[in-house]
PDB file of C-alpha atoms and ligand atoms in Angstrom:
ATOM      1  CA  MET A 145       2.501  33.477  -0.635  1.00 50.00           C
ATOM      2  CA  ASP A 146       1.917  32.626   3.443  1.00 63.00           C
ATOM      3  CA  LEU A 147       1.368  29.985   5.355  1.00 62.00           C
ATOM      4  CA  LYS A 148      -2.190  29.927   4.970  1.00 72.00           C
ATOM      5  CA  GLY A 149      -1.941  30.493   0.573  1.00 77.00           C
ATOM      6  CA  LEU A 150       0.605  28.044   1.054  1.00 76.00           C
ATOM      7  CA  TYR A 151      -1.349  25.467   2.588  1.00 84.00           C
ATOM      8  CA  ARG A 152      -4.769  26.362   0.275  1.00 88.00           C
ATOM      9  CA  GLU A 153      -2.324  25.351  -2.841  1.00 90.00           C
ATOM     10  CA  ILE A 154      -0.985  22.213  -1.837  1.00 90.00           C
ATOM     11  CA  VAL A 155      -4.052  20.733  -0.022  1.00 92.00           C
ATOM     12  CA  ASN A 156      -5.828  22.256  -3.874  1.00 93.00           C
ATOM     13  CA  GLU A 157      -3.035  20.661  -5.995  1.00 94.00           C
ATOM     14  CA  HIS A 158      -2.967  17.335  -3.922  1.00 95.00           C
ATOM     15  CA  ASN A 159      -7.280  17.348  -4.480  1.00 93.00           C
ATOM     16  CA  LEU A 160      -7.642  18.039  -8.197  1.00 94.00           C
ATOM     17  CA  ARG A 161      -4.386  16.088  -9.355  1.00 96.00           C
ATOM     18  CA  PRO A 162      -4.094  12.663  -6.848  1.00 96.00           C
ATOM     19  CA  SER A 163      -1.012  10.401  -7.443  1.00 97.00           C
ATOM     20  CA  HIS A 164      -2.594   7.503  -5.777  1.00 98.00           C
ATOM     21  CA  LYS A 165      -6.275   7.643  -6.392  1.00 98.00           C
ATOM     22  CA  GLY A 166      -7.112   4.457  -8.664  1.00 97.00           C
ATOM     23  CA  GLN A 167      -8.064   1.144  -8.405  1.00 96.00           C
ATOM     24  CA  MET A 168      -5.343  -1.649  -7.354  1.00 96.00           C
ATOM     25  CA  GLU A 169      -4.338  -4.902  -8.559  1.00 94.00           C
ATOM     26  CA  ASN A 170      -4.563  -7.781  -6.282  1.00 93.00           C
ATOM     27  CA  PRO A 171      -4.066  -5.549  -3.706  1.00 95.00           C
ATOM     28  CA  ASP A 172      -2.625  -7.348  -0.391  1.00 95.00           C
ATOM     29  CA  LEU A 173      -4.281  -5.105   2.848  1.00 95.00           C
ATOM     30  CA  VAL A 174      -7.878  -3.012   1.650  1.00 96.00           C
ATOM     31  CA  LEU A 175      -9.581  -1.223   4.368  1.00 96.00           C
ATOM     32  CA  ARG A 176     -12.765   1.793   3.842  1.00 96.00           C
ATOM     33  CA  GLY A 177     -12.539   4.676   6.016  1.00 96.00           C
ATOM     34  CA  VAL A 178     -15.535   6.277   6.488  1.00 97.00           C
ATOM     35  CA  ASN A 179     -16.224   9.739   8.863  1.00 97.00           C
ATOM     36  CA  PRO A 180     -19.608   9.639   8.601  1.00 95.00           C
ATOM     37  CA  SER A 181     -19.434  13.708  10.536  1.00 94.00           C
ATOM     38  CA  CYS A 182     -18.693  15.183   6.687  1.00 96.00           C
ATOM     39  CA  GLY A 183     -19.379  12.860   4.340  1.00 96.00           C
ATOM     40  CA  ASP A 184     -15.942  11.249   3.737  1.00 97.00           C
ATOM     41  CA  ASP A 185     -15.964   7.446   2.104  1.00 97.00           C
ATOM     42  CA  ILE A 186     -12.241   6.134   1.265  1.00 97.00           C
ATOM     43  CA  THR A 187     -11.131   3.079   0.558  1.00 97.00           C
ATOM     44  CA  LEU A 188      -7.897   2.549   0.702  1.00 98.00           C
ATOM     45  CA  GLN A 189      -5.899  -0.530  -0.783  1.00 97.00           C
ATOM     46  CA  LEU A 190      -2.100  -1.915   0.317  1.00 97.00           C
ATOM     47  CA  LYS A 191       0.075  -3.270  -1.379  1.00 97.00           C
ATOM     48  CA  ILE A 192       2.980  -5.257   1.143  1.00 96.00           C
ATOM     49  CA  GLU A 193       6.224  -6.918  -0.131  1.00 96.00           C
ATOM     50  CA  ASN A 194       8.471  -8.308   3.343  1.00 96.00           C
ATOM     51  CA  GLY A 195       7.199  -5.878   5.342  1.00 96.00           C
ATOM     52  CA  VAL A 196       7.432  -3.046   2.766  1.00 98.00           C
ATOM     53  CA  ILE A 197       4.708  -0.839   2.029  1.00 98.00           C
ATOM     54  CA  GLU A 198       4.981  -1.106  -2.232  1.00 98.00           C
ATOM     55  CA  ASP A 199       2.174   0.403  -3.329  1.00 98.00           C
ATOM     56  CA  ALA A 200      -0.283   2.580  -1.777  1.00 98.00           C
ATOM     57  CA  LEU A 201      -4.365   4.030  -3.698  1.00 98.00           C
ATOM     58  CA  PHE A 202      -7.150   5.356  -2.298  1.00 98.00           C
ATOM     59  CA  ASN A 203     -10.467   5.763  -4.012  1.00 96.00           C
ATOM     60  CA  GLY A 204     -13.837   6.825  -2.660  1.00 97.00           C
ATOM     61  CA  SER A 205     -14.847  10.284  -2.494  1.00 96.00           C
ATOM     62  CA  GLY A 206     -14.574  13.047   0.056  1.00 97.00           C
ATOM     63  CA  CYS A 207     -13.943  16.950   0.926  1.00 96.00           C
ATOM     64  CA  ALA A 208     -10.825  18.406  -0.222  1.00 95.00           C
ATOM     65  CA  ILE A 209      -8.877  17.535   3.301  1.00 95.00           C
ATOM     66  CA  SER A 210      -9.086  14.270   2.958  1.00 97.00           C
ATOM     67  CA  GLN A 211      -9.273  13.638  -0.605  1.00 97.00           C
ATOM     68  CA  ALA A 212      -5.250  15.615   0.250  1.00 97.00           C
ATOM     69  CA  SER A 213      -4.396  14.339   3.043  1.00 97.00           C
ATOM     70  CA  VAL A 214      -4.716  10.713   2.057  1.00 98.00           C
ATOM     71  CA  ASP A 215      -2.809  11.114  -0.799  1.00 98.00           C
ATOM     72  CA  MET A 216       0.377  13.362   0.898  1.00 97.00           C
ATOM     73  CA  MET A 217      -0.310  10.293   2.970  1.00 98.00           C
ATOM     74  CA  ALA A 218       0.465   7.684   0.298  1.00 98.00           C
ATOM     75  CA  ASP A 219       3.080   9.913  -0.866  1.00 97.00           C
ATOM     76  CA  GLN A 220       5.010   9.189   2.516  1.00 97.00           C
ATOM     77  CA  VAL A 221       4.607   5.181   3.036  1.00 98.00           C
ATOM     78  CA  ILE A 222       5.651   4.162   0.097  1.00 98.00           C
ATOM     79  CA  GLY A 223       8.813   2.200   0.530  1.00 98.00           C
ATOM     80  CA  ARG A 224       8.075   2.785   4.622  1.00 98.00           C
ATOM     81  CA  SER A 225       7.936  -0.344   6.616  1.00 98.00           C
ATOM     82  CA  LYS A 226       4.668  -0.842   7.951  1.00 97.00           C
ATOM     83  CA  GLU A 227       5.912  -0.144  12.526  1.00 97.00           C
ATOM     84  CA  ASP A 228       7.632   3.119   9.986  1.00 98.00           C
ATOM     85  CA  ALA A 229       4.855   3.990   7.828  1.00 98.00           C
ATOM     86  CA  ILE A 230       2.633   3.539  11.973  1.00 98.00           C
ATOM     87  CA  LYS A 231       5.109   5.624  13.470  1.00 97.00           C
ATOM     88  CA  LEU A 232       4.559   8.589  11.160  1.00 98.00           C
ATOM     89  CA  ALA A 233       0.792   7.742  11.371  1.00 98.00           C
ATOM     90  CA  GLY A 234       1.564   8.776  15.197  1.00 97.00           C
ATOM     91  CA  THR A 235       3.126  11.218  14.191  1.00 98.00           C
ATOM     92  CA  PHE A 236       0.749  13.205  11.538  1.00 97.00           C
ATOM     93  CA  MET A 237      -2.318  12.311  14.071  1.00 97.00           C
ATOM     94  CA  GLY A 238      -0.476  13.617  17.257  1.00 96.00           C
ATOM     95  CA  MET A 239       0.247  16.879  15.501  1.00 96.00           C
ATOM     96  CA  ILE A 240      -3.432  17.561  14.017  1.00 95.00           C
ATOM     97  CA  LYS A 241      -4.587  16.925  17.359  1.00 92.00           C
ATOM     98  CA  GLY A 242      -1.865  19.677  18.415  1.00 92.00           C
ATOM     99  CA  ASP A 243       0.287  16.887  21.061  1.00 94.00           C
ATOM    100  CA  ILE A 244       3.142  16.797  19.126  1.00 94.00           C
ATOM    101  CA  LYS A 245       5.101  20.557  18.507  1.00 92.00           C
ATOM    102  CA  ASP A 246       8.786  19.623  17.908  1.00 94.00           C
ATOM    103  CA  GLU A 247       9.192  20.790  14.761  1.00 93.00           C
ATOM    104  CA  ALA A 248      11.718  17.898  13.758  1.00 95.00           C
ATOM    105  CA  GLN A 249       9.497  15.291  14.142  1.00 95.00           C
ATOM    106  CA  ILE A 250       7.118  17.282  12.252  1.00 95.00           C
ATOM    107  CA  GLU A 251       9.450  17.283   9.742  1.00 94.00           C
ATOM    108  CA  GLU A 252       9.844  14.558   9.021  1.00 95.00           C
ATOM    109  CA  LEU A 253       5.920  14.230   7.640  1.00 96.00           C
ATOM    110  CA  ASP A 254       7.528  16.835   4.721  1.00 94.00           C
ATOM    111  CA  GLU A 255       4.457  17.737   2.909  1.00 93.00           C
ATOM    112  CA  ALA A 256       1.713  16.460   4.886  1.00 95.00           C
ATOM    113  CA  ALA A 257       3.542  19.010   7.632  1.00 94.00           C
ATOM    114  CA  SER A 258       1.475  21.425   5.560  1.00 91.00           C
ATOM    115  CA  LEU A 259      -1.728  20.228   7.848  1.00 93.00           C
ATOM    116  CA  GLN A 260      -0.447  20.846  10.957  1.00 92.00           C
ATOM    117  CA  ASP A 261      -2.890  23.934  10.913  1.00 88.00           C
ATOM    118  CA  ILE A 262      -5.927  21.630  10.896  1.00 89.00           C
ATOM    119  CA  ALA A 263      -5.077  21.288  14.337  1.00 86.00           C
ATOM    120  CA  HIS A 264      -6.873  24.717  15.238  1.00 87.00           C
ATOM    121  CA  MET A 265     -10.156  23.366  13.155  1.00 88.00           C
ATOM    122  CA  PRO A 266     -11.460  20.824  15.039  1.00 88.00           C
ATOM    123  CA  ALA A 267     -14.340  20.703  12.929  1.00 89.00           C
ATOM    124  CA  ARG A 268     -11.828  18.969   9.909  1.00 93.00           C
ATOM    125  CA  VAL A 269      -8.967  17.079  12.253  1.00 95.00           C
ATOM    126  CA  LYS A 270     -12.093  14.363  11.095  1.00 96.00           C
ATOM    127  CA  CYS A 271     -11.301  15.203   7.542  1.00 96.00           C
ATOM    128  CA  ALA A 272      -7.525  15.235   7.754  1.00 97.00           C
ATOM    129  CA  VAL A 273      -6.790  12.091  10.223  1.00 97.00           C
ATOM    130  CA  LEU A 274      -9.307   9.618   8.386  1.00 97.00           C
ATOM    131  CA  GLY A 275      -6.722   7.903   5.589  1.00 98.00           C
ATOM    132  CA  TRP A 276      -3.913   7.473   8.223  1.00 98.00           C
ATOM    133  CA  LYS A 277      -6.275   6.040  10.760  1.00 97.00           C
ATOM    134  CA  THR A 278      -7.763   4.080   8.342  1.00 97.00           C
ATOM    135  CA  MET A 279      -3.560   2.957   7.222  1.00 97.00           C
ATOM    136  CA  GLN A 280      -3.018   2.505  11.310  1.00 97.00           C
ATOM    137  CA  GLU A 281      -6.315  -0.199  11.326  1.00 96.00           C
ATOM    138  CA  MET A 282      -4.982  -1.751   8.597  1.00 95.00           C
ATOM    139  CA  LEU A 283      -1.857  -2.528   9.307  1.00 96.00           C
ATOM    140  CA  GLU A 284      -1.668  -2.790  13.720  1.00 95.00           C
ATOM    141  CA  HIS A 285      -4.531  -5.099  11.921  1.00 93.00           C
ATOM    142  CA  PRO A 286      -4.789  -6.867   9.422  1.00 88.00           C
ATOM    143  CA  GLU A 287      -7.161  -9.083  10.417  1.00 87.00           C
ATOM    144  CA  LYS A 288     -10.135  -6.694   9.995  1.00 83.00           C
ATOM    145  CA  ALA A 289      -8.141  -5.493   7.115  1.00 84.00           C
ATOM    146  CA  GLU A 290      -9.829  -7.327   3.507  1.00 78.00           C
ATOM    147  CA  ASN A 291      -7.385  -9.757   3.031  1.00 66.00           C
ATOM    148  CA  ILE A 292      -7.296 -10.666  -0.790  1.00 63.00           C
ATOM    149  CA  SER A 293      -3.751 -12.001  -1.079  1.00 56.00           C
ATOM    150  CA  THR A 294      -2.917 -14.499   1.467  1.00 51.00           C
ATOM    151  CA  GLU A 295       1.110 -14.217   0.600  1.00 52.00           C
ATOM    152  CA  ASN A 296       2.892 -10.987   1.706  1.00 46.00           C
ATOM    153  CA  ALA A 297       0.260  -9.462   3.924  1.00 41.00           C
TER     154      ALA A 297
HETATM  155 ZN1   ZN B 322     -13.989  16.033   5.519  1.00 75.77          ZN
END
């Protein structure tokens, strides 16, 4: 399978069978992310304990790339510290914008690295980064996120 085929396969798999789509009970942080240019509209919910992301779920709708990207993101950030997750989001966005080309750094993204070629599709960049941007925003500025539970947040 060529690289393009692999990319399509991964996006399809996450889009059709997302592992992290749903409604969380008692999330600590909730933030909606919208990409009007495509119509992607997601709500990201995080469970945070002692500074570590214990769980991440999203709901909403959007194109295959936005949905697959946020699902891959949840895979990668569960179990990471907030700081680590913010750093990973920076790596992902740097890769998608074509600013980060270092392979060792990109490998940290694991499956999400398969979205690297989006860098050559400017119209899809906002779709790919939506979930990551939303997560970064809610972790860096928890006061903007809807704080459902005040403990641990
Ligand atoms: Zn989109």
